[in-house]
């Protein structure tokens, strides 16, 4: 009995084109748009050599050599007017005027401009330091110390080359997966509608049939969970292989997270289905609204919101299923398998259990005096 | 004018909630991003201060003075303490660098063991370069005095280093009045591309799809009212709704940015958005004649979001990839955003600048004309086909 009902529910769901669109194709389209729009968004985090011009370079050749030795500048020597024009047209970040004093002219107080300032400051400061040292210890001039001292020793160097999975754009894609999973709730709501005689014709026929309501319900919920799980996996595969989104290497744990999210979302849908006393389109609308609000607070529209909620309102982060899914994927990517992942899994599972208990408690008592 | 009245009855009953939802989303974003806009351009240079966290496990005068120097030269976030919080903050770009001074750092450093500071940062980024320059400067200067047998005490070295590093070079900001600065209002209008498309395509195409429904159309054809009358009233309904939405957004822009809207730039923004509204109108009209009512909602969502993403409404055009920009040229909202960006950057509107901006508006009107022409061809085909 169970298996034949499961089979027919499964077939029915596979043939429902509208739902297939919203659960599979819409996340894929959205993820593709994200991929196209965000592919270059971290480009200004990549340091490129700074373009500068030097005016009156002949006044201090030593300074120009020092600049060239830093290895981070593309230097051209220009006249003042030419340099000004290049700065206005943004061909250079700034130009340096060499005279009695060395000054720089830039467009704004940005990072690269501050690097130019630091370089200029360092040139002046180093000679002051040497002078002060020689004044305090005149004998130092006779030794090799001053010529051998490495003023450019790097105490930070290798540490900053740790490429530690810092691609924050992946969060957008994880929220798309959360959205795909939570939209499965609409299937849960449909299942409830299918056994409520006052909600649909199918429900009325089910109520008069000899089939046990519990078996029917359980079979259709299993079919919903299976199809939602398959849809979510399809979206994950597309992101992983077509769009090359980074997930880390822990595929098994990702599949587990997807399965539990599918279960939670279907039972969320069934719970909404039994608690809300309106027609099916309203219930589906409510599921979609909860999904989109949940995705908003897990960073789909602006990543900063996820961090803000995490820091300022952690309770909201823990009860938002979209955030739990997004955070689970993020923790696998950034931290690997650990406490944070298991906490997300545990809360999602607990939610699934609570939603299913509520659903069963309400549905058990529903009988119809007449149809 | 029955059809015209009916048009607005359908809007008020069916679509008013969608309108309010889109308007609500837009207002939220407009207000949230309002404070990232138009700061008065400062002509005094100030050092860019990276967001950092410093954790000092070494208890010594040297490390304290070093920490103080880092605090002066960057913007330190004091509420982040643990290593996990640091990792999260770095990922979400709330900090650009975390410096952890290990225990015994000062001892190892001063004894020539060249210890490395523990640093969490974004690899090879401008902020990392800036912070490295700054921190190495301090450490190398200190080392110079220490190793050079200067005879100074620890406190004297610290004060010498401080004095040396306080010498700053002169930095000037180029005073170029030909550049404008309208970034806040620019974001408002760029974002409005999405809302115009979403609201107008959904409403116009839904209503046209309703009117084009086969049985309704048959009854209209049988009626004594001429078909041209129907077409005119549909057109007037579409036009009125488009102009109403445009006017509403212009007023909203005026409320949020009164000074900027009263300038030349503001007027150009309003005209540019009117040109874009014409595109939304004709695209909605086209879709209403092509699609059935069931698929209008997903199609309008895809088109509005797609155009917004690829045209540069959500992500600035300068951050979109090369390939994306090549595809984007066929998307109408690309030209709308490009015109807006040009208006934002132009301080003084010379005839050359105006020509460029009006050129972009012209391209948008061409798009609108193309969609309208396609719609008219389809209508003609349907009319000549058997009903």
XYZ file of C-alpha atoms in Angstrom:
758
model
C 0.000 0.000 0.000
C 2.670 2.403 1.071
C 4.849 1.724 -1.939
C 2.100 2.102 -4.506
C 1.012 5.399 -2.961
C 4.619 6.516 -2.816
C 5.065 5.590 -6.488
C 2.024 7.583 -7.622
C 2.877 10.606 -5.478
C 6.400 10.550 -6.867
C 5.151 10.358 -10.474
C 2.677 13.173 -9.858
C 5.409 15.400 -8.456
C 7.773 14.676 -11.324
C 5.115 15.744 -13.820
C 4.278 18.995 -12.076
C 6.050 21.468 -14.350
C 5.343 24.620 -12.354
C 6.878 23.251 -9.184
C 9.811 21.801 -11.143
C 10.465 25.287 -12.522
C 10.482 27.044 -9.152
C 12.470 24.327 -7.352
C 15.083 23.524 -9.988
C 15.223 25.987 -12.848
C 14.690 29.161 -10.898
C 17.607 28.508 -8.474
C 19.757 27.548 -11.473
C 18.864 30.757 -13.337
C 19.437 32.860 -10.235
C 22.773 31.168 -9.530
C 23.850 31.751 -13.157
C 22.979 35.442 -12.845
C 24.942 35.644 -9.603
C 27.875 33.930 -11.291
C 27.855 36.383 -14.192
C 27.415 39.429 -11.992
C 29.784 38.505 -9.175
C 32.585 36.812 -11.083
C 34.755 39.914 -10.936
C 33.586 41.495 -7.740
C 36.665 40.681 -5.675
C 39.046 42.004 -8.340
C 39.946 45.088 -6.306
C 41.274 42.794 -3.583
C 44.078 41.787 -5.898
C 47.056 44.090 -5.523
C 48.386 45.410 -8.835
C 51.487 47.540 -9.185
C 50.600 51.183 -8.600
C 50.871 53.528 -11.599
C 52.620 56.768 -10.684
C 54.373 59.602 -12.442
C 57.384 61.536 -11.190
C 57.807 65.216 -11.938
C 61.336 66.728 -11.910
C 62.935 63.329 -11.312
C 66.377 64.821 -12.007
C 66.339 66.622 -8.650
C 66.765 63.417 -6.662
C 67.864 60.352 -8.606
C 68.466 58.409 -5.400
C 64.808 58.737 -4.444
C 63.693 57.505 -7.861
C 65.973 54.458 -7.470
C 64.497 53.745 -4.041
C 61.020 53.853 -5.568
C 62.040 51.459 -8.307
C 63.579 49.077 -5.748
C 60.311 48.702 -3.883
C 59.032 46.746 -6.893
C 55.416 47.823 -6.459
C 55.265 50.863 -8.728
C 54.979 51.424 -12.484
C 56.920 54.661 -12.804
C 56.905 57.125 -15.660
C 58.631 60.510 -15.723
C 56.368 63.343 -16.827
C 56.056 67.088 -16.859
C 53.728 68.671 -14.312
C 50.940 69.384 -16.798
C 51.097 65.950 -18.332
C 51.051 64.323 -14.874
C 48.026 66.407 -13.838
C 46.167 65.349 -16.968
C 47.034 61.689 -16.382
C 45.776 61.964 -12.819
C 42.470 63.556 -13.891
C 41.990 60.806 -16.479
C 42.791 58.220 -13.770
C 45.714 56.800 -15.770
C 47.846 57.140 -12.641
C 47.009 56.900 -8.943
C 49.168 59.898 -8.131
C 52.188 61.949 -9.175
C 55.206 62.782 -7.048
C 56.873 66.177 -7.279
C 60.585 66.059 -6.454
C 62.074 69.292 -5.230
C 63.410 70.551 -1.883
C 60.567 68.577 -0.394
C 59.032 65.489 -1.930
C 55.259 65.812 -2.186
C 52.571 63.705 -3.813
C 49.270 64.663 -5.439
C 46.417 62.168 -5.616
C 42.667 62.049 -6.335
C 41.388 60.659 -3.041
C 42.345 59.199 0.339
C 42.313 55.589 -0.818
C 44.454 52.515 -0.020
C 46.903 52.812 -2.943
C 47.256 56.527 -2.255
C 48.049 55.687 1.380
C 50.703 53.214 0.199
C 52.298 56.043 -1.779
C 52.228 58.210 1.358
C 53.825 55.456 3.447
C 56.605 55.023 0.896
C 57.336 58.745 0.912
C 57.153 58.889 4.715
C 59.540 55.950 5.005
C 62.115 57.648 2.766
C 62.213 60.696 5.054
C 61.926 58.735 8.289
C 64.778 56.344 7.496
C 67.263 59.148 6.952
C 66.104 60.833 10.184
C 66.562 57.566 12.095
C 70.062 57.079 10.714
C 70.947 60.671 11.640
C 69.637 60.246 15.184
C 71.553 56.985 15.597
C 74.809 58.464 14.331
C 74.356 61.430 16.683
C 73.898 59.055 19.624
C 76.665 56.668 18.585
C 79.184 58.347 16.245
C 81.440 55.263 16.165
C 78.773 53.360 14.279
C 79.866 55.083 11.051
C 83.186 53.257 11.173
C 81.625 49.821 11.297
C 79.676 48.048 8.526
C 76.497 48.149 10.519
C 74.799 50.954 8.642
C 75.489 49.548 5.200
C 74.539 46.011 6.186
C 71.392 46.767 8.142
C 68.349 45.523 6.258
C 65.740 48.240 6.637
C 63.341 46.309 4.473
C 63.214 43.121 6.497
C 59.734 41.678 6.277
C 58.374 40.412 9.591
C 55.011 39.629 8.065
C 55.741 38.192 4.628
C 54.858 34.527 4.256
C 51.944 34.599 6.664
C 49.758 36.657 4.398
C 50.019 34.188 1.545
C 47.674 31.732 3.250
C 44.931 31.202 0.740
C 42.403 30.153 3.323
C 39.183 29.876 1.342
C 38.356 33.546 1.599
C 35.996 33.766 -1.356
C 32.961 35.326 0.299
C 30.923 35.316 -2.921
C 30.139 31.633 -2.240
C 27.666 32.752 0.430
C 25.335 34.018 -2.316
C 25.345 30.567 -3.889
C 24.746 28.855 -0.566
C 21.669 31.030 -0.009
C 20.390 29.912 -3.427
C 20.704 26.297 -2.260
C 18.860 27.195 0.943
C 16.112 28.792 -1.159
C 15.868 25.689 -3.361
C 15.598 23.459 -0.297
C 13.029 25.579 1.534
C 10.771 25.902 -1.504
C 10.177 22.177 -0.973
C 7.868 23.336 1.777
C 5.280 24.087 -0.886
C 5.159 20.374 -1.632
C 4.589 19.690 2.053
C 1.695 22.146 2.049
C 0.255 20.398 -1.005
C 0.446 17.035 0.745
C -1.607 18.385 3.616
C -4.110 19.857 1.216
C -4.307 16.431 -0.396
C -5.662 14.823 2.766
C -7.876 17.657 3.972
C -11.365 17.102 2.630
C -12.367 20.760 2.943
C -9.296 21.966 1.055
C -9.333 19.980 -2.166
C -11.235 17.422 -4.179
C -8.380 14.974 -3.788
C -8.677 15.453 -0.051
C -12.392 14.694 -0.186
C -11.800 11.510 -2.188
C -9.046 10.463 0.214
C -11.369 10.959 3.173
C -13.978 8.570 1.779
C -11.505 5.985 0.536
C -10.665 2.904 2.603
C -6.965 3.797 2.531
C -5.530 4.761 5.882
C -4.973 8.496 6.071
C -1.705 8.071 7.938
C -0.228 5.769 5.313
C -1.314 8.108 2.507
C 0.115 11.094 4.235
C 3.366 9.379 5.086
C 3.764 8.098 1.522
C 3.162 11.483 -0.059
C 5.508 13.197 2.430
C 8.237 10.674 1.603
C 7.714 11.329 -2.088
C 7.934 15.082 -1.456
C 11.117 14.704 0.557
C 12.650 12.510 -2.155
C 11.817 14.907 -4.977
C 12.937 17.952 -2.982
C 16.193 16.184 -2.116
C 16.763 15.318 -5.789
C 16.020 18.938 -6.840
C 18.441 20.336 -4.254
C 21.140 17.888 -5.341
C 20.653 18.884 -8.971
C 21.134 22.522 -8.006
C 24.252 21.633 -5.976
C 25.707 19.652 -8.900
C 25.068 22.557 -11.249
C 26.813 24.972 -8.893
C 29.700 22.602 -8.287
C 30.418 21.438 -11.809
C 29.015 24.041 -14.186
C 29.644 27.231 -12.210
C 32.645 25.846 -10.292
C 31.500 27.244 -6.959
C 33.779 26.277 -4.085
C 32.294 23.958 -1.483
C 35.390 22.396 0.043
C 35.882 18.643 -0.463
C 33.388 17.220 1.987
C 30.790 15.979 -0.440
C 29.235 13.400 1.885
C 28.540 16.029 4.531
C 27.024 18.339 1.921
C 24.659 15.545 0.815
C 23.702 14.923 4.445
C 22.962 18.624 4.931
C 20.863 18.681 1.747
C 18.854 15.662 2.911
C 18.126 17.083 6.337
C 17.196 20.471 4.800
C 14.728 18.711 2.485
C 13.118 16.908 5.422
C 12.914 20.106 7.472
C 11.474 22.147 4.636
C 8.770 19.596 3.756
C 7.686 19.355 7.392
C 7.760 23.143 7.676
C 5.352 23.155 4.742
C 3.120 20.525 6.325
C 3.068 22.427 9.617
C 2.046 25.623 7.831
C -0.499 23.561 5.913
C -2.243 22.309 9.070
C -1.987 25.475 11.133
C -3.118 27.978 8.513
C -6.801 27.725 7.712
C -6.776 29.158 4.196
C -6.700 27.788 0.679
C -3.622 26.192 -0.817
C -2.338 29.197 -2.867
C -2.209 31.262 0.325
C -0.266 28.536 2.141
C 2.207 28.246 -0.723
C 2.549 32.026 -0.763
C 3.303 31.953 2.951
C 5.976 29.254 2.482
C 7.605 31.328 -0.287
C 7.444 34.478 1.858
C 9.105 32.697 4.805
C 11.735 31.300 2.432
C 12.568 34.711 0.945
C 12.645 36.484 4.320
C 14.840 33.680 5.676
C 17.161 33.944 2.676
C 17.322 37.724 3.057
C 18.510 37.339 6.642
C 21.057 34.765 5.599
C 22.691 37.173 3.162
C 21.109 36.582 -0.264
C 20.678 40.276 -1.055
C 23.632 41.637 0.923
C 26.229 39.410 2.569
C 26.827 41.865 5.428
C 23.358 41.080 6.758
C 24.357 37.497 7.552
C 27.295 38.728 9.609
C 25.251 41.441 11.304
C 22.539 38.968 12.336
C 25.192 36.523 13.557
C 26.803 39.166 15.752
C 23.890 41.322 16.897
C 20.943 38.891 16.896
C 22.343 35.355 17.155
C 18.997 33.909 18.224
C 17.512 34.893 14.858
C 20.450 33.194 13.168
C 19.736 29.964 15.036
C 16.012 29.796 14.299
C 16.198 30.783 10.631
C 16.301 27.542 8.608
C 17.757 29.334 5.557
C 20.604 30.605 7.709
C 21.199 27.158 9.197
C 21.575 25.680 5.723
C 23.765 28.541 4.474
C 25.859 28.478 7.631
C 26.241 24.680 7.434
C 27.651 24.953 3.917
C 29.830 27.916 4.926
C 31.250 26.041 7.909
C 32.129 23.058 5.693
C 33.860 25.366 3.224
C 35.732 27.540 5.692
C 36.224 25.456 8.819
C 35.765 21.883 7.606
C 33.735 19.361 9.595
C 33.463 20.536 13.162
C 31.330 21.851 15.950
C 29.699 24.575 13.906
C 28.535 22.160 11.188
C 27.120 19.705 13.711
C 25.274 22.447 15.561
C 23.547 23.484 12.315
C 22.659 19.862 11.524
C 21.363 19.291 15.048
C 19.117 22.371 15.028
C 17.764 21.547 11.554
C 16.999 17.980 12.666
C 15.347 19.210 15.854
C 13.222 21.584 13.766
C 12.203 18.696 11.495
C 11.162 16.642 14.502
C 9.193 19.491 16.090
C 7.427 20.408 12.831
C 6.495 16.776 12.177
C 5.165 16.300 15.718
C 3.032 19.436 15.462
C 1.718 18.307 12.077
C 0.814 14.828 13.305
C -0.812 16.083 16.489
C -3.077 18.457 14.571
C -3.885 16.089 11.721
C -4.751 13.132 13.926
C -7.720 14.896 15.399
C -9.150 16.105 12.129
C -12.322 14.243 11.223
C -15.123 15.415 9.043
C -18.687 15.256 10.261
C -19.915 15.444 6.686
C -18.448 16.292 3.300
C -13.838 54.506 -21.700
C -14.994 51.203 -20.258
C -11.819 49.375 -21.136
C -9.692 52.110 -19.637
C -11.643 51.996 -16.383
C -11.540 48.203 -16.330
C -7.777 48.344 -16.771
C -7.396 50.219 -13.519
C -9.954 48.079 -11.740
C -7.836 45.021 -12.515
C -4.727 46.799 -11.271
C -6.323 47.889 -8.023
C -7.739 44.447 -7.291
C -5.050 42.095 -8.458
C -1.741 43.866 -8.517
C -1.740 46.431 -5.772
C -0.032 44.068 -3.326
C 2.772 43.253 -5.768
C 3.254 46.983 -6.342
C 3.459 47.655 -2.636
C 5.887 44.770 -2.140
C 8.277 46.002 -4.839
C 7.999 49.559 -3.577
C 8.700 48.343 -0.040
C 11.803 46.381 -1.115
C 13.026 49.378 -3.058
C 12.489 51.785 -0.178
C 14.364 49.478 2.161
C 17.370 49.352 -0.127
C 17.199 53.066 -0.950
C 17.209 54.030 2.718
C 19.840 51.464 3.753
C 22.240 52.543 1.034
C 21.446 56.241 1.409
C 24.150 56.791 3.964
C 26.870 55.406 1.694
C 26.308 58.293 -0.697
C 27.340 61.845 -1.347
C 29.832 62.809 1.247
C 31.280 66.240 0.564
C 34.565 65.545 -1.154
C 37.333 66.309 1.311
C 40.354 68.101 -0.140
C 42.529 67.157 2.807
C 44.338 63.856 2.563
C 43.833 61.390 5.399
C 45.497 58.016 5.741
C 43.280 55.092 4.818
C 42.714 53.194 8.027
C 42.288 49.453 7.548
C 39.923 47.599 9.864
C 42.106 45.497 12.106
C 42.206 43.438 15.247
C 45.281 43.255 17.460
C 45.738 40.496 20.026
C 48.809 40.890 22.201
C 49.999 37.803 24.080
C 53.376 39.321 24.821
C 53.537 41.372 27.953
C 56.269 43.947 27.416
C 56.778 47.651 26.866
C 57.954 46.997 23.353
C 54.890 45.045 22.290
C 52.595 47.541 24.006
C 54.178 50.430 22.137
C 53.936 48.432 18.892
C 50.274 47.737 19.562
C 49.709 51.425 20.264
C 51.296 52.322 16.940
C 49.088 49.885 15.035
C 46.035 51.276 16.831
C 46.973 54.818 15.750
C 47.475 53.886 12.132
C 44.406 51.684 11.655
C 40.853 51.296 12.809
C 40.920 48.612 15.495
C 37.770 46.674 16.325
C 37.813 45.991 20.044
C 34.800 43.694 20.216
C 36.476 40.849 18.325
C 38.525 38.753 20.717
C 38.633 35.033 19.877
C 40.323 33.356 16.928
C 37.014 32.029 15.555
C 35.501 35.525 15.660
C 38.559 36.757 13.789
C 38.155 34.128 11.083
C 34.484 35.019 10.592
C 35.159 38.761 10.617
C 37.920 38.359 8.048
C 35.745 36.209 5.772
C 32.911 38.749 5.819
C 35.423 41.563 5.288
C 34.531 43.241 8.580
C 38.272 43.341 9.208
C 41.088 43.372 6.674
C 43.826 42.125 8.937
C 44.268 40.459 12.300
C 47.645 40.779 14.020
C 48.476 38.347 16.775
C 51.646 39.168 18.704
C 52.842 35.823 20.077
C 54.212 35.329 23.573
C 57.940 36.111 23.879
C 57.815 38.035 20.611
C 59.759 40.964 22.016
C 62.437 38.665 23.491
C 62.922 36.791 20.219
C 62.776 39.974 18.175
C 65.344 41.854 20.211
C 67.677 38.850 20.358
C 67.877 38.691 16.596
C 65.809 35.532 16.141
C 63.626 37.295 13.517
C 60.305 35.914 14.732
C 57.260 36.323 12.511
C 54.102 37.993 13.623
C 51.040 35.813 13.277
C 48.848 37.557 10.752
C 45.453 36.672 9.238
C 44.793 38.719 6.143
C 43.532 38.626 2.591
C 46.469 37.341 0.525
C 48.218 39.873 -1.697
C 45.620 42.597 -1.301
C 46.235 46.365 -1.168
C 45.235 46.533 2.509
C 47.730 43.786 3.371
C 50.492 45.676 1.564
C 49.626 48.882 3.409
C 49.572 47.249 6.835
C 52.791 45.299 6.142
C 54.574 48.497 5.109
C 53.397 50.230 8.254
C 54.255 47.450 10.699
C 57.633 46.623 9.147
C 58.483 50.311 9.293
C 58.005 50.334 13.066
C 59.848 47.066 13.684
C 62.812 47.919 11.457
C 63.199 51.393 12.985
C 63.134 49.922 16.480
C 65.676 47.262 15.486
C 67.967 49.912 14.055
C 68.165 51.752 17.374
C 68.433 48.560 19.394
C 71.096 46.808 17.321
C 73.014 50.020 16.610
C 74.188 50.370 20.208
C 72.595 53.754 20.462
C 72.860 53.624 24.227
C 69.206 54.533 24.580
C 67.013 52.960 27.235
C 63.872 51.114 26.205
C 61.696 54.161 26.852
C 64.088 56.378 24.903
C 64.060 54.048 21.920
C 60.267 53.963 21.965
C 60.066 57.752 22.003
C 62.685 58.080 19.231
C 60.824 55.617 17.064
C 57.593 57.481 17.707
C 59.213 60.794 16.829
C 60.775 59.431 13.642
C 57.563 57.838 12.449
C 55.534 60.969 13.087
C 57.360 62.766 10.271
C 54.881 62.840 7.429
C 55.137 63.795 3.779
C 52.893 66.336 2.183
C 49.985 64.813 0.301
C 47.733 66.958 -1.851
C 44.350 66.109 -3.293
C 43.800 67.381 -6.793
C 41.122 70.026 -6.827
C 39.251 69.178 -9.973
C 35.900 70.901 -10.097
C 35.043 69.283 -13.407
C 34.280 66.048 -11.569
C 30.914 65.449 -9.974
C 30.043 63.408 -6.925
C 26.529 62.014 -6.987
C 27.104 58.448 -5.849
C 24.127 58.126 -3.481
C 21.448 59.300 -5.892
C 23.198 57.320 -8.637
C 22.696 54.104 -6.689
C 19.026 55.034 -6.193
C 18.393 55.380 -9.922
C 20.487 52.370 -10.915
C 18.550 50.223 -8.475
C 15.284 51.646 -9.747
C 15.951 49.863 -13.069
C 15.063 46.577 -11.384
C 11.935 47.963 -9.762
C 10.682 49.687 -12.937
C 11.133 46.503 -14.917
C 9.604 44.274 -12.255
C 6.580 46.470 -11.540
C 5.769 47.551 -15.068
C 6.431 44.297 -16.892
C 4.398 42.344 -14.360
C 1.432 44.710 -14.414
C 1.340 45.536 -18.121
C 1.964 42.020 -19.340
C -0.520 40.507 -16.888
C -3.266 42.867 -17.958
C -2.511 42.501 -21.646
C -2.480 38.720 -21.241
C -5.885 38.928 -19.579
C -7.273 41.054 -22.414
C -5.717 38.761 -25.004
C -7.321 35.666 -23.583
C -9.072 33.918 -26.464
C -12.711 33.982 -25.363
C -12.507 37.563 -24.186
C -10.911 38.617 -27.415
C -13.580 36.838 -29.432
C -16.312 38.646 -27.529
C -14.543 41.978 -28.093
C -14.214 41.315 -31.819
C -17.943 40.530 -32.018
C -18.857 43.711 -30.168
C -19.894 46.943 -31.948
C -16.884 48.794 -30.480
C -14.113 49.159 -33.054
C -10.892 47.284 -32.444
C -8.865 50.440 -32.769
C -10.796 51.832 -29.803
C -9.785 48.844 -27.689
C -6.145 49.206 -28.730
C -6.167 52.909 -27.943
C -7.584 52.356 -24.471
C -5.110 49.578 -23.696
C -2.353 51.897 -24.831
C -3.632 54.773 -22.696
C -3.898 52.485 -19.688
C -0.329 51.269 -20.173
C 0.915 54.807 -20.654
C -0.856 56.181 -17.602
C 0.426 53.409 -15.338
C 3.990 53.852 -16.625
C 3.926 57.616 -16.189
C 2.379 57.241 -12.746
C 5.160 54.892 -11.618
C 7.799 57.176 -13.114
C 6.316 60.224 -11.428
C 6.090 58.422 -8.094
C 9.757 57.467 -8.216
C 10.822 60.955 -9.262
C 8.950 62.416 -6.310
C 10.524 59.821 -4.014
C 13.974 60.750 -5.360
C 13.148 64.393 -4.723
C 12.178 63.631 -1.116
C 15.391 61.706 -0.454
C 17.751 63.948 -2.391
C 16.133 67.386 -2.721
C 19.275 69.384 -3.543
C 20.633 66.983 -6.119
C 17.287 66.590 -7.877
C 16.976 70.351 -8.352
C 20.294 70.494 -10.193
C 21.011 69.778 -13.846
C 22.083 66.268 -12.869
C 18.758 65.608 -11.177
C 16.805 66.659 -14.251
C 18.925 64.392 -16.422
C 18.335 61.490 -14.038
C 14.576 62.040 -14.287
C 14.680 62.199 -18.100
C 16.842 59.100 -18.293
C 14.456 57.168 -16.088
C 11.559 58.303 -18.305
C 13.359 56.827 -21.310
C 13.848 53.598 -19.384
C 10.207 53.491 -18.351
C 9.329 53.550 -22.068
C 11.412 50.372 -22.465
C 9.630 48.697 -19.562
C 6.287 49.745 -21.065
C 6.974 48.353 -24.527
C 8.593 45.176 -23.171
C 5.578 44.559 -20.954
C 3.303 45.171 -23.922
C 5.277 42.677 -26.034
C 5.234 39.972 -23.355
C 1.538 40.501 -22.750
C 0.847 39.703 -26.378
C 3.169 36.718 -26.529
C 2.770 34.863 -23.215
C -0.164 33.237 -21.538
C -1.190 34.496 -18.062
C 0.285 31.448 -16.307
C 3.869 32.052 -17.315
C 3.857 35.850 -17.022
C 5.010 35.840 -13.397
C 8.127 33.678 -13.805
C 9.063 35.366 -17.096
C 8.773 38.871 -15.667
C 10.822 37.863 -12.598
C 13.562 36.350 -14.752
C 13.711 39.293 -17.139
C 13.722 41.971 -14.453
C 16.344 40.246 -12.304
C 18.441 39.234 -15.305
C 18.510 42.760 -16.714
C 19.258 44.198 -13.293
C 22.173 41.866 -12.607
C 23.741 41.983 -16.031
C 23.102 45.671 -16.645
C 24.954 46.790 -13.547
C 22.091 47.781 -11.231
C 23.171 45.621 -8.328
C 26.873 45.262 -8.975
C 28.614 48.413 -10.296
C 29.525 48.192 -13.976
C 33.215 48.639 -13.263
C 33.165 45.440 -11.194
C 31.477 43.300 -13.844
C 33.711 40.974 -15.830
C 34.841 41.734 -19.397
C 32.747 38.974 -20.957
C 29.674 40.001 -19.028
C 30.011 43.587 -20.239
C 30.179 42.352 -23.824
C 26.880 40.463 -23.418
C 25.399 43.317 -21.435
C 25.403 45.691 -24.396
C 22.284 43.978 -25.759
C 20.504 44.492 -22.462
C 18.532 47.745 -22.287
C 19.228 48.425 -18.622
C 22.995 48.469 -19.350
C 22.536 51.716 -21.277
C 20.297 53.155 -18.588
C 22.923 52.470 -15.921
C 25.710 53.732 -18.157
C 23.869 57.008 -18.668
C 23.314 57.297 -14.902
C 26.998 56.657 -14.166
C 28.000 59.285 -16.723
C 25.655 61.818 -15.110
C 27.161 60.981 -11.694
C 30.741 61.527 -12.829
C 30.188 64.675 -14.837
C 30.494 67.751 -12.679
C 30.033 70.315 -15.413
C 27.621 69.438 -18.193
C 29.382 70.535 -21.344
C 27.727 69.981 -24.704
C 29.964 66.963 -25.233
C 28.812 65.370 -21.995
C 25.171 66.135 -22.767
C 25.550 64.641 -26.230
C 26.873 61.426 -24.680
C 24.040 61.220 -22.154
C 21.329 61.963 -24.697
C 22.954 59.380 -26.952
C 22.421 56.722 -24.295
C 18.816 57.840 -23.882
C 18.394 57.566 -27.641
C 19.653 53.976 -27.562
C 17.073 53.187 -24.889
C 14.292 54.697 -26.996
C 15.467 52.546 -29.918
C 15.099 49.467 -27.721
C 11.591 50.618 -26.792
C 10.698 51.158 -30.444
C 12.064 47.714 -31.352
C 9.969 45.966 -28.691
C 6.907 47.933 -29.734
C 7.440 47.069 -33.393
C 7.783 43.377 -32.533
C 4.567 43.554 -30.494
C 2.671 45.220 -33.353
C 3.870 42.568 -35.807
C 2.643 39.827 -33.472
C -0.714 41.553 -33.014
C -1.125 41.858 -36.781
C -0.287 38.167 -37.208
C -2.815 37.164 -34.570
C -5.458 39.323 -36.180
C -5.002 37.766 -39.587
C -4.883 34.238 -38.175
C -8.180 32.502 -37.634
C -9.781 33.457 -34.376
